[in-house]
PDB file of C-alpha atoms in Angstrom:
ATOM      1  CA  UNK A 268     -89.806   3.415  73.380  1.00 77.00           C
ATOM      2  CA  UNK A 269     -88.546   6.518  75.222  1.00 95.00           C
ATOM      3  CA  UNK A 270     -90.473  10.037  75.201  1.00 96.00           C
ATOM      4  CA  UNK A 271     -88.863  11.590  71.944  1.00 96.00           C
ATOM      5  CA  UNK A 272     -89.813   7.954  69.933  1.00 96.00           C
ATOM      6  CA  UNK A 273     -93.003   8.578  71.534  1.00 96.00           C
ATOM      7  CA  UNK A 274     -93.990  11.772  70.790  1.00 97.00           C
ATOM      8  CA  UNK A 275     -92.787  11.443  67.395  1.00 97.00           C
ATOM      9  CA  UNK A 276     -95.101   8.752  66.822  1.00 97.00           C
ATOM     10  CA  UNK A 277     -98.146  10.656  68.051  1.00 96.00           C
ATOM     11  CA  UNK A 278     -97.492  13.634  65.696  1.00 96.00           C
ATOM     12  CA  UNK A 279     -96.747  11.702  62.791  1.00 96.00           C
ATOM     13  CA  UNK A 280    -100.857  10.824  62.205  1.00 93.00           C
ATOM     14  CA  UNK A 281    -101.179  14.464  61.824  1.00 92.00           C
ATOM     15  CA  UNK A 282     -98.254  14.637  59.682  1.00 92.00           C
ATOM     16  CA  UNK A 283     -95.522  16.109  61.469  1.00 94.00           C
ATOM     17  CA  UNK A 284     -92.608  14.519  60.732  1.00 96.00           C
ATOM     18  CA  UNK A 285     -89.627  15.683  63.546  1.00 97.00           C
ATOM     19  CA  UNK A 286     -86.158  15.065  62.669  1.00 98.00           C
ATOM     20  CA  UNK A 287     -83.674  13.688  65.062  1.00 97.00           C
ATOM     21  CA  UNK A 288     -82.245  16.984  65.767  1.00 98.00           C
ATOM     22  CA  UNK A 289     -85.607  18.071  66.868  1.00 98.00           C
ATOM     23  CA  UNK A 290     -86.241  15.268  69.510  1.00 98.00           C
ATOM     24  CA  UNK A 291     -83.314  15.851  70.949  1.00 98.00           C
ATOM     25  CA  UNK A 292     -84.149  20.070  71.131  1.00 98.00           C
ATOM     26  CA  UNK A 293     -87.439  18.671  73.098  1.00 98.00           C
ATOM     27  CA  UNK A 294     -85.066  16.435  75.517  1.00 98.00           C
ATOM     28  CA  UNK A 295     -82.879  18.882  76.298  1.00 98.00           C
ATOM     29  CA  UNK A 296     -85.876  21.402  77.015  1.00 98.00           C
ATOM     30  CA  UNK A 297     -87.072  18.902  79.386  1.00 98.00           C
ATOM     31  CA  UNK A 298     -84.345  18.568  80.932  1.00 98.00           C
ATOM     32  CA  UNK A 299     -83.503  22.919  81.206  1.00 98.00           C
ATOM     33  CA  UNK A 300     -87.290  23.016  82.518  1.00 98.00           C
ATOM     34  CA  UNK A 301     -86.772  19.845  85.035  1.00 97.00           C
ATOM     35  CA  UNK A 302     -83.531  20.919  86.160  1.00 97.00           C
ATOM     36  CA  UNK A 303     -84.380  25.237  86.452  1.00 97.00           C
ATOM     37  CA  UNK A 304     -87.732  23.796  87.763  1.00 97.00           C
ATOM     38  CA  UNK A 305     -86.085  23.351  91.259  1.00 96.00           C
ATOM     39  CA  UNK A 306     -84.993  26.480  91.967  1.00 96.00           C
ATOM     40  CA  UNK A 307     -88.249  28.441  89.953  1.00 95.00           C
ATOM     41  CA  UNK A 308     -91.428  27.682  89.528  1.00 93.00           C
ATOM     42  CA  UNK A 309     -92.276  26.667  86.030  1.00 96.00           C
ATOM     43  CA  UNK A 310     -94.612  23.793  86.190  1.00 94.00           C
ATOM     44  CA  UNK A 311     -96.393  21.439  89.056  1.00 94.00           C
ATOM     45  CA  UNK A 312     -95.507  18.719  85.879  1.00 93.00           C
ATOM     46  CA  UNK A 313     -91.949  17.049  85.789  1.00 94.00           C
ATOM     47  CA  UNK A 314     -91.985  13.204  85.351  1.00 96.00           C
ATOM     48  CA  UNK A 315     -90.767  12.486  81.810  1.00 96.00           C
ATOM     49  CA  UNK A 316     -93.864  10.899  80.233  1.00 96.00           C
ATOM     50  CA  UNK A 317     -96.387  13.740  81.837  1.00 96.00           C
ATOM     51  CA  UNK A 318     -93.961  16.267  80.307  1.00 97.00           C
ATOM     52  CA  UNK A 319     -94.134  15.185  76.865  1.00 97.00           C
ATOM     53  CA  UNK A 320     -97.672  14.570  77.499  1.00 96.00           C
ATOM     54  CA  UNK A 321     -99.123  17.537  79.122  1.00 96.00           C
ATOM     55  CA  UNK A 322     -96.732  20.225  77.466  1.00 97.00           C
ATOM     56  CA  UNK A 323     -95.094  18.893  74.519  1.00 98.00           C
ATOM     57  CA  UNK A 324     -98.195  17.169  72.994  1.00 97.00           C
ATOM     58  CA  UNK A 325    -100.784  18.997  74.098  1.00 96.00           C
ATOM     59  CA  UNK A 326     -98.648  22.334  72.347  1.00 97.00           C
ATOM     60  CA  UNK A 327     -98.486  20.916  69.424  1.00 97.00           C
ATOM     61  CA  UNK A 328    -102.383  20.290  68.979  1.00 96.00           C
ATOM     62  CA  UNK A 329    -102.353  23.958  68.006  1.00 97.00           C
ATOM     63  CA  UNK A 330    -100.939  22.523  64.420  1.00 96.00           C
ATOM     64  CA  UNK A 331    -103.478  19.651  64.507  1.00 93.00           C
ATOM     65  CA  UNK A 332    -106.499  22.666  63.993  1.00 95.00           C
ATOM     66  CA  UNK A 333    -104.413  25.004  61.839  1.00 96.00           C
ATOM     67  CA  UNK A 334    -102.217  25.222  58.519  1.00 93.00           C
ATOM     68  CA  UNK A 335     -99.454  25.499  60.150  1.00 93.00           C
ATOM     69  CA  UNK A 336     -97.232  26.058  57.117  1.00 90.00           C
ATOM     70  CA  UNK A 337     -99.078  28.973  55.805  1.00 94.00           C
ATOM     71  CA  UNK A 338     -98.970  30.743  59.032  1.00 98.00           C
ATOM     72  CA  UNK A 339     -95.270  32.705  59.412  1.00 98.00           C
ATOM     73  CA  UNK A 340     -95.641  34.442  62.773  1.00 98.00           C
ATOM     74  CA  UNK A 341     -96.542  33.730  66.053  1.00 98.00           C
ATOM     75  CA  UNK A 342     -96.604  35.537  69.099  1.00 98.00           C
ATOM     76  CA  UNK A 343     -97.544  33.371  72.501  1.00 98.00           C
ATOM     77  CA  UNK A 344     -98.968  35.655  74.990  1.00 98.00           C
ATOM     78  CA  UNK A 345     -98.210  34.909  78.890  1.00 96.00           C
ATOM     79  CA  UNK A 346     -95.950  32.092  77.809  1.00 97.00           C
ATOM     80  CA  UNK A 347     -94.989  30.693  81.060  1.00 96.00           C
ATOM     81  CA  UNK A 348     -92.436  28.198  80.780  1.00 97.00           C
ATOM     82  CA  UNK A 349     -93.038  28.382  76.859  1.00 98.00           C
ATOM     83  CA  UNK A 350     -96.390  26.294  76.490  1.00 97.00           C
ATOM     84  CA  UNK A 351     -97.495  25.902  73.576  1.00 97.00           C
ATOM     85  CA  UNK A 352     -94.860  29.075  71.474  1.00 98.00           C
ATOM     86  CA  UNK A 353     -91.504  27.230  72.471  1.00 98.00           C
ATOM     87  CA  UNK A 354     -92.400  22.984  71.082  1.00 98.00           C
ATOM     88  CA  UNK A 355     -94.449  24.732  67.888  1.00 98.00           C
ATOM     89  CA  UNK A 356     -90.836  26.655  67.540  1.00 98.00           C
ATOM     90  CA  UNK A 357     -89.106  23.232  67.558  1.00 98.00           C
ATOM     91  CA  UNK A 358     -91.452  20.901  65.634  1.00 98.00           C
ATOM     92  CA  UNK A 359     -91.723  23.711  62.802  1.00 98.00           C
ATOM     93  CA  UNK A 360     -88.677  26.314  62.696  1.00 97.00           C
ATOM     94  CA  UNK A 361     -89.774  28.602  59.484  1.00 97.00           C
ATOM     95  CA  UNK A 362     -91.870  30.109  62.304  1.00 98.00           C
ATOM     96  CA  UNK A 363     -90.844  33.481  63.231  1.00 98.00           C
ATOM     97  CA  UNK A 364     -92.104  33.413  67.359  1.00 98.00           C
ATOM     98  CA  UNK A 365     -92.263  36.159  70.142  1.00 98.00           C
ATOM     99  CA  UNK A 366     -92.698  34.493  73.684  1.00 98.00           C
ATOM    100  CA  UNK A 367     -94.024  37.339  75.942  1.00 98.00           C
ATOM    101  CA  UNK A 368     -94.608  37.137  79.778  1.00 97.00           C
ATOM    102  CA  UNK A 369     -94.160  39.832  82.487  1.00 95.00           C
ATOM    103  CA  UNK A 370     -91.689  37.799  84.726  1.00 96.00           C
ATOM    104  CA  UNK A 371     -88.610  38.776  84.626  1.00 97.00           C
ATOM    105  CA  UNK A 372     -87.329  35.313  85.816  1.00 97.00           C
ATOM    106  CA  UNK A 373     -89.062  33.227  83.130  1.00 97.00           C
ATOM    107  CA  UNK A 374     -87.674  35.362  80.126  1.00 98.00           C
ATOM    108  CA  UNK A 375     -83.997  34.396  81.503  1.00 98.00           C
ATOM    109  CA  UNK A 376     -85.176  30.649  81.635  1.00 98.00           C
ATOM    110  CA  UNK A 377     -86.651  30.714  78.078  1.00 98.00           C
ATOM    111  CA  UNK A 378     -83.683  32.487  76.782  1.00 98.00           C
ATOM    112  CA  UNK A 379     -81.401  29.889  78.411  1.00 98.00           C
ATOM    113  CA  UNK A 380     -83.397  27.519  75.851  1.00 98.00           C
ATOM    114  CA  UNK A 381     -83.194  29.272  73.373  1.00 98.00           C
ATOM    115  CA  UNK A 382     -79.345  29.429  73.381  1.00 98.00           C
ATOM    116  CA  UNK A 383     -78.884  25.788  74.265  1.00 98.00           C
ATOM    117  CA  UNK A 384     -81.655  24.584  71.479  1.00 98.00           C
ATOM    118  CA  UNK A 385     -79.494  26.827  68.846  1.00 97.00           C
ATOM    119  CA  UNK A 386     -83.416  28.658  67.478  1.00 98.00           C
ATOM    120  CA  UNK A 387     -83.308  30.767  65.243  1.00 97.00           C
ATOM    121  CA  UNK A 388     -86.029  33.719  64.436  1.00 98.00           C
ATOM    122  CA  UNK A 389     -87.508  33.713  68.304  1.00 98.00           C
ATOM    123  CA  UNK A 390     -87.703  36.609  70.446  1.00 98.00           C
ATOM    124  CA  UNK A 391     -88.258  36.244  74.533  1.00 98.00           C
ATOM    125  CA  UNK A 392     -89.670  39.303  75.449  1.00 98.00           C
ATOM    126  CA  UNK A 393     -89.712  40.657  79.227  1.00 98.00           C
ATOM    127  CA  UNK A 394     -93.446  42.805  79.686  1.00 96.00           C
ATOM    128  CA  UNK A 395     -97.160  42.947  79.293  1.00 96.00           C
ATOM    129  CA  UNK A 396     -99.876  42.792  76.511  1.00 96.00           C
ATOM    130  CA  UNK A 397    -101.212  46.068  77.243  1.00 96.00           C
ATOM    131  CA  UNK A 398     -98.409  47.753  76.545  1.00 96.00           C
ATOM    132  CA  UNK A 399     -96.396  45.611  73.321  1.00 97.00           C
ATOM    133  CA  UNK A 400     -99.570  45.444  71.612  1.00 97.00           C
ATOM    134  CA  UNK A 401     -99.749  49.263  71.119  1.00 96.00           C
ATOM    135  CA  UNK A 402     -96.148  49.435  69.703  1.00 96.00           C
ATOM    136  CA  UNK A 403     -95.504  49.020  66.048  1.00 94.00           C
ATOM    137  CA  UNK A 404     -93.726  45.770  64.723  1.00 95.00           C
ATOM    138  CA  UNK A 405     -96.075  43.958  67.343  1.00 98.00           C
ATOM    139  CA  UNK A 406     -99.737  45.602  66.800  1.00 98.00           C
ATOM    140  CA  UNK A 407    -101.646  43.569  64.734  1.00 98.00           C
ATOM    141  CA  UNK A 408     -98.707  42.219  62.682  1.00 98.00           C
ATOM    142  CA  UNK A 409     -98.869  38.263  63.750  1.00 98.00           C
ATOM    143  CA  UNK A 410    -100.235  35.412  61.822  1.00 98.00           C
ATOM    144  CA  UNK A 411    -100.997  33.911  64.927  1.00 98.00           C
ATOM    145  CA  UNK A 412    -101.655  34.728  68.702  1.00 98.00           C
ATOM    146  CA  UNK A 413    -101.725  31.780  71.224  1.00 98.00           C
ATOM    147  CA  UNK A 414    -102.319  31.372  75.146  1.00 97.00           C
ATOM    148  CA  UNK A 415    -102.149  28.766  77.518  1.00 94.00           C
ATOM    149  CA  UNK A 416    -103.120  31.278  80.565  1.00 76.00           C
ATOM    150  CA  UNK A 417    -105.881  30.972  83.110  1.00 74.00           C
ATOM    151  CA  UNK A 418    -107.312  34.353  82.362  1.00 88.00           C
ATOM    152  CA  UNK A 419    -111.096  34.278  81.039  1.00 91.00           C
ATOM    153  CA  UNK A 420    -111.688  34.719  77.413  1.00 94.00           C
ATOM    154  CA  UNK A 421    -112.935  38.059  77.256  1.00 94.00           C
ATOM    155  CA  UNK A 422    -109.997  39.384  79.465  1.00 96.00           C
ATOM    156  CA  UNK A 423    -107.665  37.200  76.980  1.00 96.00           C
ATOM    157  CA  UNK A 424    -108.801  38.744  74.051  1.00 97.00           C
ATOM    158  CA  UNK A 425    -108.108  41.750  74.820  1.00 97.00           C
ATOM    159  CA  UNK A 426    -104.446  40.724  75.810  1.00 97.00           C
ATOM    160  CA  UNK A 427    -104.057  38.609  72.219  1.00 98.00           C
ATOM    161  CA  UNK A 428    -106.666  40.029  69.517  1.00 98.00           C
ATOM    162  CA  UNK A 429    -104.439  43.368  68.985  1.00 98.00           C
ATOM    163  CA  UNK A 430    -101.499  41.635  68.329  1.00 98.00           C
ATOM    164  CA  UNK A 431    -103.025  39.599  65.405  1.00 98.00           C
ATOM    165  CA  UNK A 432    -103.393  40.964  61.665  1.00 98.00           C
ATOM    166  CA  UNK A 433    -106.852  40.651  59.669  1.00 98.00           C
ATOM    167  CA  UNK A 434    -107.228  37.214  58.561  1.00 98.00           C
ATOM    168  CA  UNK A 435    -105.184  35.726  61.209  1.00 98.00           C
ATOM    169  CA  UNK A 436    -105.692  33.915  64.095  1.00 98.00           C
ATOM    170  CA  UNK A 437    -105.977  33.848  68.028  1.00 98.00           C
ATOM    171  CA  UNK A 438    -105.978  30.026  69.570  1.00 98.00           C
ATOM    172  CA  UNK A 439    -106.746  29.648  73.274  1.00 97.00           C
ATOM    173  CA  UNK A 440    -105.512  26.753  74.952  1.00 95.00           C
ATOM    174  CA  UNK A 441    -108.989  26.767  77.724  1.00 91.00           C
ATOM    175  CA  UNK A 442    -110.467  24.796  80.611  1.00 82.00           C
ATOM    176  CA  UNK A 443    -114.104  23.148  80.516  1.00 83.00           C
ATOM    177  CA  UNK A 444    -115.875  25.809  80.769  1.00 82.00           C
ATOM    178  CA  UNK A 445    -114.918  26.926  77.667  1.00 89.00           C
ATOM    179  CA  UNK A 446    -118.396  26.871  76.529  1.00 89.00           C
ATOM    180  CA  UNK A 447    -119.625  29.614  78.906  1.00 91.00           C
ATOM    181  CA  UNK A 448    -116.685  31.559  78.389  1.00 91.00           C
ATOM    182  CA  UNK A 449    -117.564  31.883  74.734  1.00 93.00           C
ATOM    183  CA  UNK A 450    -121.009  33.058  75.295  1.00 93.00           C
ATOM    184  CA  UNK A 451    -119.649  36.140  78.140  1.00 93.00           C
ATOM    185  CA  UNK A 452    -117.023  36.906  75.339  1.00 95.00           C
ATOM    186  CA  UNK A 453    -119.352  37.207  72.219  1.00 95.00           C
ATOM    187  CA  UNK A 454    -119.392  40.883  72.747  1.00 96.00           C
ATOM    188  CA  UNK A 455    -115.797  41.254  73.204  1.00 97.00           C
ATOM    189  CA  UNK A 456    -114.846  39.031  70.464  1.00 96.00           C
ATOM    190  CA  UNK A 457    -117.072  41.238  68.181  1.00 97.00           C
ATOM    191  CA  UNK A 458    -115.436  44.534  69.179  1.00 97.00           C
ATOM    192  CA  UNK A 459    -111.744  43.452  69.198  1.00 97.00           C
ATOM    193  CA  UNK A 460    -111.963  41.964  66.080  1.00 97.00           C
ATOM    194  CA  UNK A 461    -115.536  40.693  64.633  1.00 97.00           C
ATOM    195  CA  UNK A 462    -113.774  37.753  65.824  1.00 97.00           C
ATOM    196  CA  UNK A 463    -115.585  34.064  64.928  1.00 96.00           C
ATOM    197  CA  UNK A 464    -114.602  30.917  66.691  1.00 95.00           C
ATOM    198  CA  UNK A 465    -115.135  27.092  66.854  1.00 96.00           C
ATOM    199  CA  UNK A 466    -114.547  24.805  70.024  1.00 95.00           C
ATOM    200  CA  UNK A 467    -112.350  21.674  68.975  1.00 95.00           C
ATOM    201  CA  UNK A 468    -112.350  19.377  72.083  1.00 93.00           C
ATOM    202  CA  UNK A 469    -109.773  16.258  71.954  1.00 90.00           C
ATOM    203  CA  UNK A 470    -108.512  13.573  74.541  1.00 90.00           C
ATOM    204  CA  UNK A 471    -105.239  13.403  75.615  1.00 90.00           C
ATOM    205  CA  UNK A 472    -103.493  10.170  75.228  1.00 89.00           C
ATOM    206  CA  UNK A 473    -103.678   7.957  78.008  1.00 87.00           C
ATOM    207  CA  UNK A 474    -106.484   8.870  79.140  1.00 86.00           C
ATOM    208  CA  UNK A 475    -104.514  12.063  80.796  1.00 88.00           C
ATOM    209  CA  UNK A 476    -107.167  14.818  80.436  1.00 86.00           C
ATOM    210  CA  UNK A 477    -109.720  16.447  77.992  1.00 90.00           C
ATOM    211  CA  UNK A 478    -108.752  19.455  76.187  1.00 91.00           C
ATOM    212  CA  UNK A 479    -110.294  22.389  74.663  1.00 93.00           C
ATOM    213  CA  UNK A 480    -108.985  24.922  71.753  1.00 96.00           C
ATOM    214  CA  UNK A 481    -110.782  27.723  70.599  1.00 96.00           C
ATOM    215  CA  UNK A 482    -109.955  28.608  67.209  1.00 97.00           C
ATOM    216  CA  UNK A 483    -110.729  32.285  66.408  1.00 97.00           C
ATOM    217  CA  UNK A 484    -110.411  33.887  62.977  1.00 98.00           C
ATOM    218  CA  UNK A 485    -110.019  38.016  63.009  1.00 98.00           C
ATOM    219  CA  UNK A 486    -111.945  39.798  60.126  1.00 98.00           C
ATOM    220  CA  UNK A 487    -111.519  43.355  61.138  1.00 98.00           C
ATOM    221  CA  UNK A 488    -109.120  45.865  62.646  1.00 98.00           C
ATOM    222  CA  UNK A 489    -108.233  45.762  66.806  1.00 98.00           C
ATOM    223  CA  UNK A 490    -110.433  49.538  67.833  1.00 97.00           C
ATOM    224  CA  UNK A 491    -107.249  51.905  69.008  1.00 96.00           C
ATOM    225  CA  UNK A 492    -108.702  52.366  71.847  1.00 96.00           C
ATOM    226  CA  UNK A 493    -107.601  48.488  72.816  1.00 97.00           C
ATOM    227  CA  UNK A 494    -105.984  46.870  74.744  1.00 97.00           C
ATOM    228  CA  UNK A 495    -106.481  49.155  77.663  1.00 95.00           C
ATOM    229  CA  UNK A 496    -104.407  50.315  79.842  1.00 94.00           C
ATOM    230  CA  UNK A 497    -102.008  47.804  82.291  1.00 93.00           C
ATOM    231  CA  UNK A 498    -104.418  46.102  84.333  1.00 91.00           C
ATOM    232  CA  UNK A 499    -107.844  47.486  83.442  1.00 95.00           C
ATOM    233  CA  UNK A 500    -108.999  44.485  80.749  1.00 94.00           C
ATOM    234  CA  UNK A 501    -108.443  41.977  84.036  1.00 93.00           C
ATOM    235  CA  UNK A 502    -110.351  44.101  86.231  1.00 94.00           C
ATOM    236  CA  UNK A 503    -112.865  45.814  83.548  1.00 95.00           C
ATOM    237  CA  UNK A 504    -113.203  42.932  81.391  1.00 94.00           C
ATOM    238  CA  UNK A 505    -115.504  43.597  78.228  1.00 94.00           C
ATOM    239  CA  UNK A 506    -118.889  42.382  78.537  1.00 88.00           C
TER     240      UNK A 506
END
């Protein structure tokens, strides 16, 4: 069975059914990130199976703990190489999706996917949180905020609470200390958004890792006063 057959397989239990023209989207993203991998850094990850595994999978597990058909926008927030904004833009294309990041180099990469993947209603946008979340047409105007970064929670939801409306929701793809993140974030969460949340910790196939999501529902308005200027949330997070 090769990775596409694969990975079509896995998502089908949660009832994702991708198309033909989808699997081969995700194999020619694998091989844009393999191949642009060698002359930037994208990901420590490039066999083929590890890949699908790590990053394709794993991306989609956002849809496993949401209604992902109700949910119209998304922006991911310090997108990387795309993880998880780019494969929930392929395995479900009524999604209207912003991938921010503030390298330069990584917005070129994701646009060259873009392009070659033919997407439609997807944005690659070159700059930071801080700043996007103030403007209008981003503030608080997003179904859904996701982020796969290595930034603590309270820092991160500063970055990604903003951008979402009320009702909507902020998923963040986290290590395992998720737990204790939570509890130095309850204050934070509360202020940017009256925010609640709920841990949902899975296994990755093959016995390639443990992985945590933390699914948080916004009931009230972002304060103006947040996010804070460029660089103060990471080094004045909110406690």
């Amino acid at each position: 069975m090769n990775q596409g057959e694969w990975l079509k397989q896995q998502v089908l239990r949660w009832g994702i059914k991708l198309t033909e023209k989808q699997l081969e989207q995700f194999g020619e993203y694998y091989r844009l990130l393999v191949e642009t991998n060698k002359v930037m850094n994208l990901t420590a990850i490039t066999e083929p199976h590890e890949v699908y595994v790590k990053h394709f999978f794993d991306s989609l597990t956002v849809a496993k703990i949401l209604p992902i058909k109700q949910i119209h926008s998304l922006i991911d927030v310090g997108t990387g190489a795309g993880f998880p904004g780019l494969p929930l833009k392929i395995a479900f294309p009524h999604l209207r999706v912003v991938l921010l990041d503030s390298l330069k180099k990584r917005i070129g990469f994701l646009e060259d996917v873009v392009s070659a993947l033919g997407l439609e209603k997807i944005e690659c946008v070159h700059g930071r949180a801080e700043e996007f979340a103030r403007q209008t047409g981003y503030r608080q105007s997003f179904d859904l905020a996701t982020a796969r970064a290595v930034a603590k929670l309270n820092v991160l939801a500063e970055y990604c609470l903003p951008f979402v409306r009320v009702g909507g929701f902020f998923v963040a793809m986290k290590g395992p200390s998720v737990a204790e993140e939570v509890r130095e974030s309850r204050q934070a969460l509360h202020i940017l958004g009256k925010a609640s949340h709920e841990i949902i910790s899975f296994e990755l196939p093959e016995e390639m890792g443990t992985r945590h999501l933390l699914l948080m529902k916004k009931r009230d308005h972002s304060p103006k006063a947040y996010p804070r200027r460029s660089g103060i949330p990471a080094k004045q997070p909110i406690v």
